[in-house]
């Protein structure tokens, strides 16, 4: 998505440690018109996938997942982050290592909102090492759902998570894939 690359170039800031800050349009302030375009593009990519629900993880995935779900005309579910792994059997849960905070947490969804057989599209803002999507995939598997694929607004290709998931057979669509970045240059995968 050319517009995503342009927004990253014009508004993104590369921080030490391989973090891209996009607080001006995605992660703190949200460019609502652009958010709609993101939802439309992800919905277009998965239009033939017969998606029943969109699944993401709080907090930064929620806006993109919600607008994607709106465009697809389906519900959106977000996994909650819990510090402890002490959760009862009415939920599905998975451990996730956070790249940005360098901590471990559990993501949890009530079984009430993931019904066996449902076709689930995973959505997140960033795809880096792939841990968040691997965790979300575990939730769908444990709930007996079918994962139709995953969409990320921004993939940091140099961290390898996206390619790992593709090699494992998951359909992964990212609206922009960054192959390398420094504070003076961002190179996109063509
Ligand atoms: P992964 O689990 O694929 O390693 O990382 C994805 C998650 O970490 C996303 O949910 C996202 O919130 C966060 N993340 C990873 N890299 C970045 C980054 O460069 N910038 C921002 N803002 N978030 C990131």
PDB file of N, CA and C in Angstrom, residues 129-185:
ATOM      1  N   UNK A 129       8.765  -9.793  15.345  1.00  0.00           N
ATOM      2  CA  UNK A 129       9.256 -11.180  15.449  1.00  0.00           C
ATOM      3  C   UNK A 129       8.133 -12.209  15.257  1.00  0.00           C
ATOM      4  N   UNK A 130       6.914 -11.740  15.309  1.00  0.00           N
ATOM      5  CA  UNK A 130       5.782 -12.637  15.062  1.00  0.00           C
ATOM      6  C   UNK A 130       5.151 -13.203  16.327  1.00  0.00           C
ATOM      7  N   UNK A 131       5.629 -12.808  17.496  1.00  0.00           N
ATOM      8  CA  UNK A 131       5.123 -13.429  18.730  1.00  0.00           C
ATOM      9  C   UNK A 131       3.643 -13.146  18.979  1.00  0.00           C
ATOM     10  N   UNK A 132       3.221 -11.923  18.717  1.00  0.00           N
ATOM     11  CA  UNK A 132       1.810 -11.587  18.954  1.00  0.00           C
ATOM     12  C   UNK A 132       0.912 -12.433  18.049  1.00  0.00           C
ATOM     13  N   UNK A 133       1.278 -12.556  16.773  1.00  0.00           N
ATOM     14  CA  UNK A 133       0.443 -13.341  15.853  1.00  0.00           C
ATOM     15  C   UNK A 133       0.503 -14.829  16.179  1.00  0.00           C
ATOM     16  N   UNK A 134       1.654 -15.310  16.617  1.00  0.00           N
ATOM     17  CA  UNK A 134       1.752 -16.727  17.013  1.00  0.00           C
ATOM     18  C   UNK A 134       0.821 -16.986  18.205  1.00  0.00           C
ATOM     19  N   UNK A 135       0.797 -16.047  19.150  1.00  0.00           N
ATOM     20  CA  UNK A 135      -0.099 -16.184  20.299  1.00  0.00           C
ATOM     21  C   UNK A 135      -1.562 -16.162  19.876  1.00  0.00           C
ATOM     22  N   UNK A 136      -1.909 -15.224  18.991  1.00  0.00           N
ATOM     23  CA  UNK A 136      -3.300 -15.143  18.518  1.00  0.00           C
ATOM     24  C   UNK A 136      -3.685 -16.404  17.748  1.00  0.00           C
ATOM     25  N   UNK A 137      -2.737 -16.935  16.989  1.00  0.00           N
ATOM     26  CA  UNK A 137      -2.998 -18.170  16.237  1.00  0.00           C
ATOM     27  C   UNK A 137      -3.293 -19.324  17.201  1.00  0.00           C
ATOM     28  N   UNK A 138      -2.546 -19.363  18.315  1.00  0.00           N
ATOM     29  CA  UNK A 138      -2.778 -20.422  19.314  1.00  0.00           C
ATOM     30  C   UNK A 138      -4.205 -20.305  19.884  1.00  0.00           C
ATOM     31  N   UNK A 139      -4.652 -19.066  20.115  1.00  0.00           N
ATOM     32  CA  UNK A 139      -6.019 -18.885  20.640  1.00  0.00           C
ATOM     33  C   UNK A 139      -7.051 -19.461  19.668  1.00  0.00           C
ATOM     34  N   UNK A 140      -6.863 -19.160  18.374  1.00  0.00           N
ATOM     35  CA  UNK A 140      -7.854 -19.656  17.392  1.00  0.00           C
ATOM     36  C   UNK A 140      -7.803 -21.178  17.318  1.00  0.00           C
ATOM     37  N   UNK A 141      -6.603 -21.748  17.348  1.00  0.00           N
ATOM     38  CA  UNK A 141      -6.474 -23.208  17.288  1.00  0.00           C
ATOM     39  C   UNK A 141      -7.122 -23.848  18.519  1.00  0.00           C
ATOM     40  N   UNK A 142      -6.816 -23.310  19.701  1.00  0.00           N
ATOM     41  CA  UNK A 142      -7.344 -23.895  20.941  1.00  0.00           C
ATOM     42  C   UNK A 142      -8.866 -23.774  21.015  1.00  0.00           C
ATOM     43  N   UNK A 143      -9.399 -22.737  20.370  1.00  0.00           N
ATOM     44  CA  UNK A 143     -10.856 -22.551  20.381  1.00  0.00           C
ATOM     45  C   UNK A 143     -11.535 -23.383  19.296  1.00  0.00           C
ATOM     46  N   UNK A 144     -10.745 -24.053  18.470  1.00  0.00           N
ATOM     47  CA  UNK A 144     -11.326 -24.864  17.390  1.00  0.00           C
ATOM     48  C   UNK A 144     -11.753 -24.041  16.186  1.00  0.00           C
ATOM     49  N   UNK A 145     -11.172 -22.838  16.049  1.00  0.00           N
ATOM     50  CA  UNK A 145     -11.506 -21.972  14.916  1.00  0.00           C
ATOM     51  C   UNK A 145     -10.537 -22.225  13.754  1.00  0.00           C
ATOM     52  N   UNK A 146     -10.866 -21.611  12.617  1.00  0.00           N
ATOM     53  CA  UNK A 146     -10.018 -21.731  11.426  1.00  0.00           C
ATOM     54  C   UNK A 146      -9.374 -20.365  11.197  1.00  0.00           C
ATOM     55  N   UNK A 147      -8.053 -20.310  11.176  1.00  0.00           N
ATOM     56  CA  UNK A 147      -7.366 -19.042  10.918  1.00  0.00           C
ATOM     57  C   UNK A 147      -7.202 -18.884   9.408  1.00  0.00           C
ATOM     58  N   UNK A 148      -7.818 -17.829   8.839  1.00  0.00           N
ATOM     59  CA  UNK A 148      -7.726 -17.636   7.382  1.00  0.00           C
ATOM     60  C   UNK A 148      -6.479 -16.839   6.997  1.00  0.00           C
ATOM     61  N   UNK A 149      -5.803 -16.266   7.991  1.00  0.00           N
ATOM     62  CA  UNK A 149      -4.589 -15.509   7.707  1.00  0.00           C
ATOM     63  C   UNK A 149      -4.437 -14.360   8.679  1.00  0.00           C
ATOM     64  N   UNK A 150      -3.447 -13.524   8.389  1.00  0.00           N
ATOM     65  CA  UNK A 150      -3.153 -12.397   9.269  1.00  0.00           C
ATOM     66  C   UNK A 150      -2.830 -11.171   8.431  1.00  0.00           C
ATOM     67  N   UNK A 151      -3.175 -10.001   8.970  1.00  0.00           N
ATOM     68  CA  UNK A 151      -2.844  -8.738   8.306  1.00  0.00           C
ATOM     69  C   UNK A 151      -2.189  -7.816   9.310  1.00  0.00           C
ATOM     70  N   UNK A 152      -1.125  -7.170   8.879  1.00  0.00           N
ATOM     71  CA  UNK A 152      -0.460  -6.172   9.718  1.00  0.00           C
ATOM     72  C   UNK A 152      -0.373  -4.873   8.926  1.00  0.00           C
ATOM     73  N   UNK A 153      -0.510  -3.755   9.634  1.00  0.00           N
ATOM     74  CA  UNK A 153      -0.347  -2.475   8.950  1.00  0.00           C
ATOM     75  C   UNK A 153       1.103  -2.317   8.523  1.00  0.00           C
ATOM     76  N   UNK A 154       2.019  -2.614   9.441  1.00  0.00           N
ATOM     77  CA  UNK A 154       3.451  -2.419   9.169  1.00  0.00           C
ATOM     78  C   UNK A 154       4.208  -3.665   9.589  1.00  0.00           C
ATOM     79  N   UNK A 155       4.950  -4.238   8.668  1.00  0.00           N
ATOM     80  CA  UNK A 155       5.808  -5.393   8.996  1.00  0.00           C
ATOM     81  C   UNK A 155       7.257  -4.934   8.964  1.00  0.00           C
ATOM     82  N   UNK A 156       7.983  -5.237  10.033  1.00  0.00           N
ATOM     83  CA  UNK A 156       9.431  -4.987  10.010  1.00  0.00           C
ATOM     84  C   UNK A 156      10.070  -6.288   9.526  1.00  0.00           C
ATOM     85  N   UNK A 157      10.242  -6.348   8.206  1.00  0.00           N
ATOM     86  CA  UNK A 157      10.689  -7.578   7.559  1.00  0.00           C
ATOM     87  C   UNK A 157      12.039  -8.054   8.064  1.00  0.00           C
ATOM     88  N   UNK A 158      12.854  -7.107   8.502  1.00  0.00           N
ATOM     89  CA  UNK A 158      14.213  -7.457   8.947  1.00  0.00           C
ATOM     90  C   UNK A 158      14.203  -8.257  10.251  1.00  0.00           C
ATOM     91  N   UNK A 159      13.058  -8.315  10.936  1.00  0.00           N
ATOM     92  CA  UNK A 159      12.987  -9.124  12.155  1.00  0.00           C
ATOM     93  C   UNK A 159      12.525 -10.563  11.879  1.00  0.00           C
ATOM     94  N   UNK A 160      12.006 -10.802  10.683  1.00  0.00           N
ATOM     95  CA  UNK A 160      11.793 -12.179  10.220  1.00  0.00           C
ATOM     96  C   UNK A 160      10.503 -12.866  10.624  1.00  0.00           C
ATOM     97  N   UNK A 161       9.689 -12.236  11.486  1.00  0.00           N
ATOM     98  CA  UNK A 161       8.471 -12.910  11.950  1.00  0.00           C
ATOM     99  C   UNK A 161       7.498 -13.231  10.826  1.00  0.00           C
ATOM    100  N   UNK A 162       7.326 -12.290   9.912  1.00  0.00           N
ATOM    101  CA  UNK A 162       6.381 -12.489   8.803  1.00  0.00           C
ATOM    102  C   UNK A 162       6.802 -13.652   7.917  1.00  0.00           C
ATOM    103  N   UNK A 163       8.075 -13.693   7.591  1.00  0.00           N
ATOM    104  CA  UNK A 163       8.558 -14.763   6.700  1.00  0.00           C
ATOM    105  C   UNK A 163       8.477 -16.129   7.385  1.00  0.00           C
ATOM    106  N   UNK A 164       8.697 -16.117   8.701  1.00  0.00           N
ATOM    107  CA  UNK A 164       8.573 -17.366   9.478  1.00  0.00           C
ATOM    108  C   UNK A 164       7.141 -17.906   9.386  1.00  0.00           C
ATOM    109  N   UNK A 165       6.191 -17.008   9.576  1.00  0.00           N
ATOM    110  CA  UNK A 165       4.782 -17.416   9.539  1.00  0.00           C
ATOM    111  C   UNK A 165       4.373 -17.855   8.135  1.00  0.00           C
ATOM    112  N   UNK A 166       4.873 -17.143   7.111  1.00  0.00           N
ATOM    113  CA  UNK A 166       4.546 -17.529   5.725  1.00  0.00           C
ATOM    114  C   UNK A 166       5.133 -18.904   5.427  1.00  0.00           C
ATOM    115  N   UNK A 167       6.366 -19.123   5.891  1.00  0.00           N
ATOM    116  CA  UNK A 167       7.012 -20.421   5.647  1.00  0.00           C
ATOM    117  C   UNK A 167       6.239 -21.544   6.343  1.00  0.00           C
ATOM    118  N   UNK A 168       5.565 -21.195   7.446  1.00  0.00           N
ATOM    119  CA  UNK A 168       4.776 -22.204   8.169  1.00  0.00           C
ATOM    120  C   UNK A 168       3.389 -22.384   7.546  1.00  0.00           C
ATOM    121  N   UNK A 169       3.116 -21.632   6.461  1.00  0.00           N
ATOM    122  CA  UNK A 169       1.869 -21.846   5.722  1.00  0.00           C
ATOM    123  C   UNK A 169       0.767 -20.842   6.004  1.00  0.00           C
ATOM    124  N   UNK A 170       1.047 -19.833   6.835  1.00  0.00           N
ATOM    125  CA  UNK A 170       0.002 -18.843   7.122  1.00  0.00           C
ATOM    126  C   UNK A 170       0.003 -17.767   6.032  1.00  0.00           C
ATOM    127  N   UNK A 171      -1.189 -17.360   5.614  1.00  0.00           N
ATOM    128  CA  UNK A 171      -1.265 -16.223   4.701  1.00  0.00           C
ATOM    129  C   UNK A 171      -1.061 -14.952   5.514  1.00  0.00           C
ATOM    130  N   UNK A 172      -0.024 -14.194   5.202  1.00  0.00           N
ATOM    131  CA  UNK A 172       0.276 -12.961   5.933  1.00  0.00           C
ATOM    132  C   UNK A 172       0.341 -11.810   4.929  1.00  0.00           C
ATOM    133  N   UNK A 173      -0.507 -10.799   5.147  1.00  0.00           N
ATOM    134  CA  UNK A 173      -0.526  -9.622   4.268  1.00  0.00           C
ATOM    135  C   UNK A 173      -0.146  -8.403   5.103  1.00  0.00           C
ATOM    136  N   UNK A 174       0.886  -7.700   4.679  1.00  0.00           N
ATOM    137  CA  UNK A 174       1.287  -6.481   5.376  1.00  0.00           C
ATOM    138  C   UNK A 174       1.183  -5.313   4.413  1.00  0.00           C
ATOM    139  N   UNK A 175       0.687  -4.176   4.916  1.00  0.00           N
ATOM    140  CA  UNK A 175       0.443  -3.049   4.012  1.00  0.00           C
ATOM    141  C   UNK A 175       1.735  -2.324   3.653  1.00  0.00           C
ATOM    142  N   UNK A 176       2.754  -2.480   4.486  1.00  0.00           N
ATOM    143  CA  UNK A 176       4.098  -2.001   4.142  1.00  0.00           C
ATOM    144  C   UNK A 176       5.090  -2.936   4.828  1.00  0.00           C
ATOM    145  N   UNK A 177       6.121  -3.325   4.098  1.00  0.00           N
ATOM    146  CA  UNK A 177       7.156  -4.179   4.688  1.00  0.00           C
ATOM    147  C   UNK A 177       8.481  -3.424   4.649  1.00  0.00           C
ATOM    148  N   UNK A 178       9.032  -3.209   5.831  1.00  0.00           N
ATOM    149  CA  UNK A 178      10.308  -2.481   5.937  1.00  0.00           C
ATOM    150  C   UNK A 178      11.440  -3.493   5.925  1.00  0.00           C
ATOM    151  N   UNK A 179      12.336  -3.358   4.964  1.00  0.00           N
ATOM    152  CA  UNK A 179      13.474  -4.283   4.890  1.00  0.00           C
ATOM    153  C   UNK A 179      14.633  -3.811   5.756  1.00  0.00           C
ATOM    154  N   UNK A 180      14.784  -2.487   5.859  1.00  0.00           N
ATOM    155  CA  UNK A 180      15.826  -1.958   6.751  1.00  0.00           C
ATOM    156  C   UNK A 180      15.448  -0.538   7.132  1.00  0.00           C
ATOM    157  N   UNK A 181      15.937  -0.116   8.292  1.00  0.00           N
ATOM    158  CA  UNK A 181      15.662   1.277   8.676  1.00  0.00           C
ATOM    159  C   UNK A 181      16.758   1.818   9.588  1.00  0.00           C
ATOM    160  N   UNK A 182      17.100   3.073   9.346  1.00  0.00           N
ATOM    161  CA  UNK A 182      18.005   3.808  10.225  1.00  0.00           C
ATOM    162  C   UNK A 182      17.322   5.154  10.463  1.00  0.00           C
ATOM    163  N   UNK A 183      17.925   6.014  11.277  1.00  0.00           N
ATOM    164  CA  UNK A 183      17.233   7.290  11.494  1.00  0.00           C
ATOM    165  C   UNK A 183      17.284   8.209  10.275  1.00  0.00           C
ATOM    166  N   UNK A 184      18.028   7.800   9.240  1.00  0.00           N
ATOM    167  CA  UNK A 184      18.057   8.635   8.031  1.00  0.00           C
ATOM    168  C   UNK A 184      17.425   7.966   6.810  1.00  0.00           C
ATOM    169  N   UNK A 185      17.210   6.648   6.870  1.00  0.00           N
ATOM    170  CA  UNK A 185      16.682   5.970   5.674  1.00  0.00           C
ATOM    171  C   UNK A 185      15.789   4.769   6.052  1.00  0.00           C
TER     172      UNK A 185
END
